mmCIF file of C-alpha atoms and ligand atoms in Angstrom:
data_model
loop_
_atom_site.group_PDB
_atom_site.id
_atom_site.type_symbol
_atom_site.label_atom_id
_atom_site.label_comp_id
_atom_site.label_asym_id
_atom_site.label_seq_id
_atom_site.Cartn_x
_atom_site.Cartn_y
_atom_site.Cartn_z
ATOM 1 C CA MET R 1 25.703 45.261 -56.001
ATOM 2 C CA TYR R 2 28.621 44.668 -53.372
ATOM 3 C CA THR R 3 30.589 41.875 -54.156
ATOM 4 C CA SER R 4 31.624 39.889 -50.352
ATOM 5 C CA ALA R 5 34.274 40.274 -48.834
ATOM 6 C CA PRO R 6 36.897 37.952 -49.482
ATOM 7 C CA GLU R 7 36.287 36.008 -46.153
ATOM 8 C CA SER R 8 32.943 36.983 -45.107
ATOM 9 C CA ASP R 9 29.805 37.174 -47.040
ATOM 10 C CA VAL R 10 29.046 40.367 -46.554
ATOM 11 C CA LYS R 11 25.797 41.625 -47.941
ATOM 12 C CA PRO R 12 24.671 45.220 -47.199
ATOM 13 C CA PRO R 13 21.911 46.856 -47.439
ATOM 14 C CA ARG R 14 21.506 49.459 -50.142
ATOM 15 C CA PHE R 15 22.117 53.303 -48.572
ATOM 16 C CA THR R 16 21.133 56.201 -50.317
ATOM 17 C CA THR R 17 24.472 57.718 -49.829
ATOM 18 C CA PRO R 18 27.911 55.945 -51.469
ATOM 19 C CA ALA R 19 29.662 53.532 -49.242
ATOM 20 C CA ILE R 20 32.849 54.282 -47.675
ATOM 21 C CA ASP R 21 34.624 51.421 -49.548
ATOM 22 C CA LEU R 22 37.679 50.754 -48.052
ATOM 23 C CA ARG R 23 37.699 47.074 -48.884
ATOM 24 C CA SER R 24 40.478 47.507 -51.670
ATOM 25 C CA ASP R 25 42.216 50.387 -54.150
ATOM 26 C CA THR R 26 40.514 48.046 -56.952
ATOM 27 C CA VAL R 27 37.156 49.458 -56.559
ATOM 28 C CA THR R 28 37.639 53.165 -57.736
ATOM 29 C CA LYS R 29 36.196 54.321 -60.535
ATOM 30 C CA PRO R 30 37.036 56.080 -63.856
ATOM 31 C CA SER R 31 37.355 59.542 -63.627
ATOM 32 C CA PRO R 32 35.539 61.857 -66.260
ATOM 33 C CA GLU R 33 38.102 62.195 -67.902
ATOM 34 C CA MET R 34 39.344 58.791 -68.241
ATOM 35 C CA ARG R 35 35.645 57.826 -69.731
ATOM 36 C CA ARG R 36 36.190 60.757 -72.196
ATOM 37 C CA ALA R 37 39.255 59.410 -73.252
ATOM 38 C CA MET R 38 38.065 55.519 -73.502
ATOM 39 C CA PHE R 39 35.336 57.049 -75.463
ATOM 40 C CA GLU R 40 37.369 59.098 -77.902
ATOM 41 C CA ALA R 41 40.491 56.084 -78.083
ATOM 42 C CA GLU R 42 41.791 54.914 -81.182
ATOM 43 C CA VAL R 43 41.599 51.324 -81.204
ATOM 44 C CA GLY R 44 42.888 48.786 -83.575
ATOM 45 C CA ASP R 45 42.922 44.848 -82.824
ATOM 46 C CA ASP R 46 45.905 44.582 -80.856
ATOM 47 C CA VAL R 47 46.364 40.821 -81.132
ATOM 48 C CA TYR R 48 48.295 41.961 -84.788
ATOM 49 C CA ALA R 49 49.979 44.941 -82.371
ATOM 50 C CA GLU R 50 47.534 47.218 -84.245
ATOM 51 C CA ASP R 51 46.012 49.200 -81.401
ATOM 52 C CA PRO R 52 47.496 52.857 -81.520
ATOM 53 C CA THR R 53 46.378 53.241 -78.052
ATOM 54 C CA ILE R 54 47.390 50.274 -76.286
ATOM 55 C CA ASN R 55 50.698 50.759 -78.413
ATOM 56 C CA ARG R 56 51.342 53.969 -76.664
ATOM 57 C CA LEU R 57 50.815 52.411 -73.255
ATOM 58 C CA GLU R 58 53.315 49.647 -73.321
ATOM 59 C CA LYS R 59 55.850 52.231 -74.797
ATOM 60 C CA ARG R 60 55.400 54.700 -72.491
ATOM 61 C CA ALA R 61 55.242 51.690 -69.385
ATOM 62 C CA ALA R 62 58.720 50.366 -70.665
ATOM 63 C CA GLU R 63 60.088 54.080 -70.690
ATOM 64 C CA ILE R 64 58.708 54.979 -67.387
ATOM 65 C CA PHE R 65 60.645 51.528 -65.991
ATOM 66 C CA GLY R 66 63.879 51.990 -68.599
ATOM 67 C CA ARG R 67 62.713 48.685 -70.209
ATOM 68 C CA GLU R 68 62.840 47.315 -73.928
ATOM 69 C CA ALA R 69 58.958 46.561 -73.847
ATOM 70 C CA ALA R 70 56.018 46.385 -71.611
ATOM 71 C CA LEU R 71 53.243 44.003 -72.302
ATOM 72 C CA PHE R 72 49.152 45.244 -71.181
ATOM 73 C CA VAL R 73 47.124 42.472 -69.930
ATOM 74 C CA PRO R 74 43.857 42.532 -68.163
ATOM 75 C CA SER R 75 45.121 41.832 -64.664
ATOM 76 C CA GLY R 76 47.741 41.535 -62.417
ATOM 77 C CA THR R 77 47.339 38.131 -61.834
ATOM 78 C CA MET R 78 47.743 37.248 -65.511
ATOM 79 C CA GLY R 79 50.869 39.438 -65.727
ATOM 80 C CA ASN R 80 52.571 37.316 -62.538
ATOM 81 C CA GLN R 81 51.632 34.191 -64.101
ATOM 82 C CA ILE R 82 52.939 34.726 -67.460
ATOM 83 C CA ALA R 83 56.113 35.949 -65.791
ATOM 84 C CA ILE R 84 56.180 32.816 -64.359
ATOM 85 C CA LYS R 85 55.817 31.315 -67.453
ATOM 86 C CA LEU R 86 58.388 32.752 -69.137
ATOM 87 C CA HIS R 87 61.124 32.538 -66.509
ATOM 88 C CA THR R 88 60.887 28.595 -65.042
ATOM 89 C CA HIS R 89 60.302 24.737 -66.599
ATOM 90 C CA HIS R 90 57.968 21.945 -65.427
ATOM 91 C CA GLY R 91 58.387 20.605 -62.508
ATOM 92 C CA GLN R 92 60.392 23.148 -60.710
ATOM 93 C CA GLU R 93 59.980 25.381 -57.572
ATOM 94 C CA ILE R 94 59.452 28.877 -57.106
ATOM 95 C CA ILE R 95 60.296 30.739 -54.026
ATOM 96 C CA CYS R 96 58.306 33.659 -52.941
ATOM 97 C CA GLN R 97 57.196 34.836 -49.768
ATOM 98 C CA GLU R 98 54.551 32.797 -47.332
ATOM 99 C CA ARG R 99 51.672 35.490 -47.946
ATOM 100 C CA SER R 100 52.343 36.351 -50.824
ATOM 101 C CA HIS R 101 49.665 37.053 -53.684
ATOM 102 C CA ILE R 102 51.178 34.778 -56.298
ATOM 103 C CA PHE R 103 51.363 32.577 -53.981
ATOM 104 C CA GLU R 104 47.940 32.774 -51.660
ATOM 105 C CA TYR R 105 45.116 34.363 -53.904
ATOM 106 C CA GLU R 106 45.860 33.217 -57.864
ATOM 107 C CA MET R 107 44.405 30.041 -57.387
ATOM 108 C CA ALA R 108 47.183 27.651 -57.910
ATOM 109 C CA MET R 109 47.567 28.719 -61.293
ATOM 110 C CA MET R 110 51.319 28.393 -60.839
ATOM 111 C CA ALA R 111 50.696 24.996 -60.674
ATOM 112 C CA HIS R 112 48.331 24.570 -64.024
ATOM 113 C CA PHE R 113 50.046 26.737 -66.267
ATOM 114 C CA SER R 114 53.873 26.410 -65.451
ATOM 115 C CA GLY R 115 53.604 23.345 -63.734
ATOM 116 C CA VAL R 116 56.185 24.350 -61.008
ATOM 117 C CA VAL R 117 55.487 24.451 -56.603
ATOM 118 C CA PRO R 118 56.104 27.704 -54.495
ATOM 119 C CA ARG R 119 58.812 27.319 -51.322
ATOM 120 C CA THR R 120 57.994 30.096 -49.346
ATOM 121 C CA ALA R 121 59.941 31.922 -47.538
ATOM 122 C CA ARG R 122 58.807 33.561 -43.849
ATOM 123 C CA GLY R 123 60.597 37.324 -43.413
ATOM 124 C CA GLU R 124 59.727 39.874 -41.127
ATOM 125 C CA ASP R 125 56.981 42.364 -42.695
ATOM 126 C CA GLY R 126 56.462 40.077 -46.163
ATOM 127 C CA ILE R 127 59.781 41.391 -46.576
ATOM 128 C CA LEU R 128 62.430 38.944 -48.039
ATOM 129 C CA PRO R 129 66.199 39.526 -47.677
ATOM 130 C CA TRP R 130 68.904 37.314 -49.243
ATOM 131 C CA GLU R 131 69.532 35.262 -46.201
ATOM 132 C CA ASP R 132 65.594 34.230 -46.109
ATOM 133 C CA VAL R 133 65.842 33.052 -50.006
ATOM 134 C CA ARG R 134 69.105 31.655 -49.441
ATOM 135 C CA SER R 135 68.304 28.954 -47.456
ATOM 136 C CA LYS R 136 65.116 28.123 -49.783
ATOM 137 C CA ILE R 137 67.131 27.668 -53.467
ATOM 138 C CA ARG R 138 67.531 24.137 -54.328
ATOM 139 C CA THR R 139 70.010 23.641 -56.607
ATOM 140 C CA LYS R 140 70.580 20.393 -58.820
ATOM 141 C CA SER R 141 70.550 17.232 -56.714
ATOM 142 C CA TYR R 142 68.878 13.829 -57.650
ATOM 143 C CA HIS R 143 66.584 14.229 -54.859
ATOM 144 C CA ALA R 144 64.420 17.419 -54.757
ATOM 145 C CA ALA R 145 63.099 19.667 -57.679
ATOM 146 C CA LYS R 146 65.746 22.524 -58.818
ATOM 147 C CA THR R 147 64.756 26.062 -58.221
ATOM 148 C CA GLY R 148 63.887 28.390 -60.839
ATOM 149 C CA LEU R 149 62.895 31.671 -59.856
ATOM 150 C CA VAL R 150 62.679 34.032 -56.908
ATOM 151 C CA THR R 151 59.706 36.433 -56.614
ATOM 152 C CA LEU R 152 59.064 39.291 -54.528
ATOM 153 C CA GLU R 153 55.821 41.386 -53.698
ATOM 154 C CA ASN R 154 56.607 45.196 -53.364
ATOM 155 C CA THR R 155 54.555 46.873 -51.643
ATOM 156 C CA HIS R 156 53.328 43.716 -49.890
ATOM 157 C CA ASN R 157 49.661 43.380 -49.505
ATOM 158 C CA MET R 158 48.681 40.872 -46.574
ATOM 159 C CA ALA R 159 51.876 42.638 -44.472
ATOM 160 C CA GLY R 160 50.028 45.867 -45.039
ATOM 161 C CA GLY R 161 51.631 47.561 -47.647
ATOM 162 C CA THR R 162 55.225 47.592 -46.842
ATOM 163 C CA ILE R 163 58.005 48.543 -48.724
ATOM 164 C CA THR R 164 61.092 46.385 -48.950
ATOM 165 C CA PRO R 165 63.983 48.806 -48.390
ATOM 166 C CA PRO R 166 65.666 49.567 -52.149
ATOM 167 C CA GLU R 167 69.470 47.722 -50.429
ATOM 168 C CA VAL R 168 67.757 44.952 -49.485
ATOM 169 C CA PHE R 169 65.672 44.846 -52.724
ATOM 170 C CA ASP R 170 68.969 45.227 -54.919
ATOM 171 C CA ASP R 171 70.738 42.882 -52.608
ATOM 172 C CA VAL R 172 68.621 40.138 -52.705
ATOM 173 C CA CYS R 173 68.062 40.336 -56.632
ATOM 174 C CA ASP R 174 71.828 40.926 -57.352
ATOM 175 C CA ARG R 175 72.636 37.564 -55.170
ATOM 176 C CA THR R 176 69.931 35.511 -57.073
ATOM 177 C CA HIS R 177 71.539 36.264 -60.137
ATOM 178 C CA ASP R 178 74.918 35.190 -58.882
ATOM 179 C CA ALA R 179 73.221 31.892 -57.895
ATOM 180 C CA GLY R 180 72.246 31.609 -61.362
ATOM 181 C CA LEU R 181 68.600 32.693 -61.496
ATOM 182 C CA PRO R 182 66.339 35.343 -62.071
ATOM 183 C CA VAL R 183 63.688 37.413 -59.970
ATOM 184 C CA HIS R 184 60.077 38.804 -60.804
ATOM 185 C CA LEU R 185 58.836 41.178 -58.679
ATOM 186 C CA ASP R 186 55.347 41.537 -58.501
ATOM 187 C CA GLY R 187 55.072 45.104 -58.022
ATOM 188 C CA ALA R 188 50.971 45.346 -58.117
ATOM 189 C CA ARG R 189 51.672 48.661 -56.175
ATOM 190 C CA VAL R 190 55.412 49.362 -56.725
ATOM 191 C CA PHE R 191 54.190 53.487 -57.251
ATOM 192 C CA ASN R 192 53.169 53.424 -54.317
ATOM 193 C CA ALA R 193 56.822 52.178 -52.765
ATOM 194 C CA ALA R 194 57.915 54.324 -54.984
ATOM 195 C CA VAL R 195 56.005 57.325 -53.963
ATOM 196 C CA ALA R 196 56.748 56.909 -50.583
ATOM 197 C CA LEU R 197 60.408 56.195 -50.379
ATOM 198 C CA GLY R 198 60.331 59.253 -53.176
ATOM 199 C CA ILE R 199 62.561 57.089 -55.562
ATOM 200 C CA ASP R 200 62.134 56.979 -59.500
ATOM 201 C CA VAL R 201 60.313 53.570 -60.309
ATOM 202 C CA ALA R 202 62.628 52.796 -62.254
ATOM 203 C CA LYS R 203 65.562 52.732 -60.463
ATOM 204 C CA LEU R 204 63.688 50.875 -57.256
ATOM 205 C CA THR R 205 62.850 48.397 -60.026
ATOM 206 C CA ALA R 206 66.157 47.964 -62.473
ATOM 207 C CA LYS R 207 67.235 44.580 -60.741
ATOM 208 C CA ALA R 208 64.060 42.539 -61.251
ATOM 209 C CA ASP R 209 64.583 40.920 -64.567
ATOM 210 C CA THR R 210 60.652 41.386 -64.978
ATOM 211 C CA VAL R 211 57.718 43.639 -62.954
ATOM 212 C CA MET R 212 54.512 43.399 -62.948
ATOM 213 C CA PHE R 213 52.546 46.296 -61.826
ATOM 214 C CA CYS R 214 48.313 47.352 -61.943
ATOM 215 C CA LEU R 215 46.935 50.482 -63.450
ATOM 216 C CA SER R 216 43.757 49.416 -61.761
ATOM 217 C CA LYS R 217 45.010 49.961 -57.866
ATOM 218 C CA GLY R 218 46.021 53.071 -56.416
ATOM 219 C CA LEU R 219 46.625 54.297 -60.099
ATOM 220 C CA GLY R 220 42.361 54.326 -60.395
ATOM 221 C CA ALA R 221 42.289 52.853 -64.060
ATOM 222 C CA PRO R 222 39.631 50.636 -63.873
ATOM 223 C CA VAL R 223 41.076 47.651 -65.772
ATOM 224 C CA GLY R 224 44.380 46.712 -66.157
ATOM 225 C CA SER R 225 48.187 45.831 -65.768
ATOM 226 C CA LEU R 226 51.628 45.837 -67.711
ATOM 227 C CA LEU R 227 54.471 43.447 -67.683
ATOM 228 C CA VAL R 228 57.913 44.863 -67.977
ATOM 229 C CA GLY R 229 61.122 43.436 -69.265
ATOM 230 C CA SER R 230 63.298 42.561 -72.304
ATOM 231 C CA ALA R 231 61.909 42.561 -75.562
ATOM 232 C CA GLU R 232 62.489 39.071 -76.283
ATOM 233 C CA ALA R 233 60.679 38.390 -72.911
ATOM 234 C CA ILE R 234 57.918 40.132 -73.853
ATOM 235 C CA ASP R 235 57.645 38.619 -77.033
ATOM 236 C CA ARG R 236 57.419 35.332 -75.530
ATOM 237 C CA GLY R 237 54.949 36.746 -73.098
ATOM 238 C CA ARG R 238 52.687 37.838 -75.849
ATOM 239 C CA ASN R 239 52.153 34.328 -76.976
ATOM 240 C CA TYR R 240 51.033 33.165 -73.098
ATOM 241 C CA ARG R 241 49.135 36.286 -73.157
ATOM 242 C CA LYS R 242 47.033 34.919 -76.098
ATOM 243 C CA ALA R 243 47.114 31.566 -74.849
ATOM 244 C CA LEU R 244 45.648 32.501 -71.410
ATOM 245 C CA GLY R 245 42.876 33.823 -73.135
ATOM 246 C CA GLY R 246 44.060 37.566 -72.832
ATOM 247 C CA GLY R 247 44.229 38.470 -76.266
ATOM 248 C CA MET R 248 41.948 41.520 -76.138
ATOM 249 C CA ARG R 249 41.982 43.005 -79.127
ATOM 250 C CA GLN R 250 40.478 46.552 -79.690
ATOM 251 C CA ALA R 251 41.290 47.022 -75.889
ATOM 252 C CA GLY R 252 42.457 50.551 -76.732
ATOM 253 C CA ILE R 253 39.635 52.105 -74.467
ATOM 254 C CA LEU R 254 40.754 50.357 -71.717
ATOM 255 C CA ALA R 255 44.677 51.485 -72.480
ATOM 256 C CA ALA R 256 43.273 55.019 -72.860
ATOM 257 C CA ALA R 257 42.366 55.172 -69.533
ATOM 258 C CA GLY R 258 45.498 53.354 -68.304
ATOM 259 C CA LEU R 259 47.009 56.051 -69.978
ATOM 260 C CA ILE R 260 45.850 58.870 -67.684
ATOM 261 C CA ALA R 261 46.392 56.266 -64.619
ATOM 262 C CA LEU R 262 50.106 55.955 -65.396
ATOM 263 C CA GLU R 263 50.481 59.758 -66.072
ATOM 264 C CA GLN R 264 48.286 61.267 -63.098
ATOM 265 C CA GLY R 265 48.386 58.511 -60.353
ATOM 266 C CA PRO R 266 51.502 57.824 -58.685
ATOM 267 C CA GLY R 267 51.433 61.487 -58.459
ATOM 268 C CA LYS R 268 48.006 61.407 -56.058
ATOM 269 C CA LEU R 269 49.430 58.189 -54.397
ATOM 270 C CA ALA R 270 50.415 60.699 -51.379
ATOM 271 C CA GLU R 271 47.135 61.111 -50.001
ATOM 272 C CA ASP R 272 45.858 57.936 -49.820
ATOM 273 C CA HIS R 273 49.083 57.052 -47.467
ATOM 274 C CA ASP R 274 48.416 60.605 -45.928
ATOM 275 C CA ASN R 275 44.877 59.127 -44.848
ATOM 276 C CA ALA R 276 45.993 55.645 -44.245
ATOM 277 C CA LYS R 277 48.372 56.998 -41.511
ATOM 278 C CA PHE R 278 45.111 59.156 -40.258
ATOM 279 C CA LEU R 279 43.096 56.052 -40.381
ATOM 280 C CA ALA R 280 45.995 54.004 -39.061
ATOM 281 C CA ARG R 281 46.425 56.210 -35.685
ATOM 282 C CA GLY R 282 42.490 56.856 -34.894
ATOM 283 C CA LEU R 283 41.839 52.904 -35.432
ATOM 284 C CA ALA R 284 44.862 52.365 -33.088
ATOM 285 C CA GLU R 285 43.141 54.316 -30.218
ATOM 286 C CA ILE R 286 39.958 52.058 -30.406
ATOM 287 C CA PRO R 287 40.116 49.505 -27.713
ATOM 288 C CA GLY R 288 40.079 45.867 -28.831
ATOM 289 C CA ILE R 289 41.440 46.846 -32.201
ATOM 290 C CA LYS R 290 45.442 46.211 -32.852
ATOM 291 C CA ILE R 291 47.719 47.928 -35.178
ATOM 292 C CA ASP R 292 51.149 49.854 -35.113
ATOM 293 C CA PRO R 293 50.516 53.123 -37.193
ATOM 294 C CA ALA R 294 54.550 53.525 -37.839
ATOM 295 C CA LYS R 295 54.926 50.932 -39.716
ATOM 296 C CA VAL R 296 52.068 52.011 -41.514
ATOM 297 C CA GLN R 297 54.094 53.087 -44.926
ATOM 298 C CA THR R 298 51.311 53.179 -47.747
ATOM 299 C CA ASN R 299 47.848 52.485 -48.456
ATOM 300 C CA ILE R 300 47.070 48.936 -46.538
ATOM 301 C CA LEU R 301 46.160 48.778 -43.078
ATOM 302 C CA ILE R 302 45.843 45.293 -41.593
ATOM 303 C CA CYS R 303 44.582 45.190 -37.982
ATOM 304 C CA ASP R 304 44.135 42.246 -35.186
ATOM 305 C CA THR R 305 40.846 42.774 -33.760
ATOM 306 C CA SER R 306 41.216 39.778 -31.727
ATOM 307 C CA GLY R 307 41.155 42.148 -28.235
ATOM 308 C CA SER R 308 37.959 43.243 -29.014
ATOM 309 C CA GLY R 309 36.510 39.138 -29.010
ATOM 310 C CA ILE R 310 34.852 40.808 -33.209
ATOM 311 C CA THR R 311 35.791 38.445 -35.931
ATOM 312 C CA GLY R 312 37.058 39.885 -38.920
ATOM 313 C CA ALA R 313 34.601 38.662 -40.390
ATOM 314 C CA ASP R 314 31.910 40.165 -37.540
ATOM 315 C CA LEU R 315 33.776 43.615 -38.191
ATOM 316 C CA SER R 316 33.043 43.372 -41.641
ATOM 317 C CA SER R 317 29.716 42.445 -41.811
ATOM 318 C CA LYS R 318 28.448 45.448 -38.675
ATOM 319 C CA LEU R 319 30.653 48.318 -40.545
ATOM 320 C CA ALA R 320 28.253 47.103 -43.967
ATOM 321 C CA GLU R 321 25.175 47.536 -41.669
ATOM 322 C CA ARG R 322 26.777 51.272 -41.547
ATOM 323 C CA ASN R 323 27.786 51.410 -45.397
ATOM 324 C CA VAL R 324 31.196 51.257 -44.418
ATOM 325 C CA LEU R 325 32.657 48.440 -46.032
ATOM 326 C CA ALA R 326 36.092 46.692 -45.292
ATOM 327 C CA SER R 327 37.600 43.106 -46.241
ATOM 328 C CA ALA R 328 38.151 40.438 -43.511
ATOM 329 C CA TYR R 329 41.384 38.102 -43.921
ATOM 330 C CA GLY R 330 41.783 35.890 -41.850
ATOM 331 C CA PRO R 331 39.592 35.108 -38.425
ATOM 332 C CA TYR R 332 40.346 38.269 -36.331
ATOM 333 C CA ILE R 333 42.289 40.059 -39.678
ATOM 334 C CA ILE R 334 40.385 42.621 -40.979
ATOM 335 C CA ARG R 335 42.057 45.325 -43.876
ATOM 336 C CA PHE R 336 41.090 49.026 -44.454
ATOM 337 C CA VAL R 337 42.941 50.343 -47.693
ATOM 338 C CA THR R 338 42.600 53.821 -48.559
ATOM 339 C CA HIS R 339 42.149 55.039 -52.089
ATOM 340 C CA LEU R 340 41.337 57.883 -54.553
ATOM 341 C CA ASP R 341 37.771 57.502 -54.052
ATOM 342 C CA VAL R 342 37.706 58.164 -50.137
ATOM 343 C CA SER R 343 38.026 61.539 -48.718
ATOM 344 C CA ARG R 344 39.804 62.341 -45.310
ATOM 345 C CA GLU R 345 35.925 63.172 -44.510
ATOM 346 C CA GLN R 346 34.866 59.653 -45.263
ATOM 347 C CA CYS R 347 37.994 58.428 -43.264
ATOM 348 C CA VAL R 348 36.860 60.501 -40.354
ATOM 349 C CA ARG R 349 32.881 59.069 -40.642
ATOM 350 C CA ALA R 350 33.961 55.086 -40.283
ATOM 351 C CA LEU R 351 36.415 56.097 -37.906
ATOM 352 C CA LYS R 352 33.870 56.985 -35.990
ATOM 353 C CA ILE R 353 31.747 54.162 -37.148
ATOM 354 C CA VAL R 354 34.187 51.608 -36.205
ATOM 355 C CA GLU R 355 34.830 53.068 -32.923
ATOM 356 C CA SER R 356 30.783 52.946 -32.100
ATOM 357 C CA VAL R 357 30.832 49.058 -33.848
ATOM 358 C CA CYS R 358 33.617 48.025 -31.042
ATOM 359 C CA ASP R 359 31.754 49.806 -28.183
ATOM 360 C CA SER R 360 28.508 48.243 -29.091
ATOM 361 C CA LYS R 361 30.357 44.712 -28.983
ATOM 362 C CA VAL R 362 32.270 45.566 -25.393
ATOM 363 C CA THR R 363 29.356 46.469 -23.898
ATOM 364 C CA ALA R 364 26.686 43.956 -24.903
HETATM 365 N N1 TLP W 420 45.094 41.787 -54.727
HETATM 366 C C1 TLP W 420 43.543 41.995 -54.427
HETATM 367 C C2 TLP W 420 43.485 40.681 -54.080
HETATM 368 O O1 TLP W 420 43.080 39.501 -54.853
HETATM 369 C C3 TLP W 420 43.864 40.682 -52.754
HETATM 370 C C4 TLP W 420 43.163 43.210 -53.098
HETATM 371 O O2 TLP W 420 41.991 43.341 -53.063
HETATM 372 O O3 TLP W 420 43.850 43.612 -52.618
HETATM 373 N N2 TLP W 420 49.776 41.199 -56.852
HETATM 374 C C5 TLP W 420 48.920 41.712 -55.869
HETATM 375 C C6 TLP W 420 49.993 42.147 -54.846
HETATM 376 C C7 TLP W 420 47.430 42.220 -55.392
HETATM 377 O O4 TLP W 420 47.724 42.759 -54.347
HETATM 378 C C8 TLP W 420 46.835 41.614 -56.353
HETATM 379 C C9 TLP W 420 44.915 41.926 -56.133
HETATM 380 C C10 TLP W 420 47.273 41.073 -57.444
HETATM 381 C C11 TLP W 420 48.652 40.942 -57.482
HETATM 382 C C12 TLP W 420 46.313 40.813 -58.437
HETATM 383 O O5 TLP W 420 45.696 41.781 -59.226
HETATM 384 P P1 TLP W 420 44.433 41.722 -59.764
HETATM 385 O O6 TLP W 420 43.499 41.333 -59.038
HETATM 386 O O7 TLP W 420 44.383 42.592 -60.999
HETATM 387 O O8 TLP W 420 44.444 40.586 -61.233
#
């Protein structure tokens, strides 16, 4: 069964060949090596911190990010929400980009769990420079809620996998700290940024107080994310994870796949980026589809379909009828994401199918 795309209810017919699934990099299936490791994983009760495989994964993640500690969580959403809880108090505001995942796709959980409200900033291409953050910070006053946290997203999903330049990132972190505030990075796809920039991920993220990154996106694990930070923050985070129902007991079977994703996944991302650039160049040639290939830096393509007269949802369902899956994210927006389970040959086929669907609309 296929699940529906976020803003279109796609129920594609069954095909004998697997779909070319460009909805998200979350859709990858565990490799045979991962399945073997899961089968053989040593496990224990992780609520007692006794799962040796999870302990190994957390230790390795902390090492790779140059941090004191790491916490394995079931999802990126949980990692982000624990971070917000760690850094804020009820009644505060957090600053986030207006199309950030934390704001748009985490079910208003910041309000449920942490009692904070978002103050959004725009930025260009999902990138928030200090000037944009500064204008949103609210200090002590008798009229307004105080800012408790600044969150950044790198790469930025809805802006099309864009990378915050390291100097902009460092600057906004330094100045936010000077203003007495912490920074959390939603680094769901921060390895994509590090690989595209050719920079070590620890160096790229060093100035954020906490970083969440996902194993279950481009890195290819079936489940899991990590929150990294100071030993004190992660220790408190462990309690919040339990409160949220994230005490997963013998989840070493998941961490075993996660360890493979963490060690081997980053080395495979450059190919996804090449495929995304290839797709972007092809899509840009199709009349009615707007995308600037020069702006595609990683594995996400956000296309404007308004020139074709086809809505994102219609294009998504027409493509699904031809066994190509992509997600609509706005009236005239469709997203394509490359990942481990999409080959160059499939990108070539997908392009031909998008072209024929758009052609038939224009001539209809
Ligand atoms: N993003 C998903 C959807 O929820 C939109 C996707 O298909 O891209 N941060 C960022 C930047 C994300 O893109 C996502 C997932 C998350 C956090 C949350 O991760 P999960 O899905 O593991 O909770």
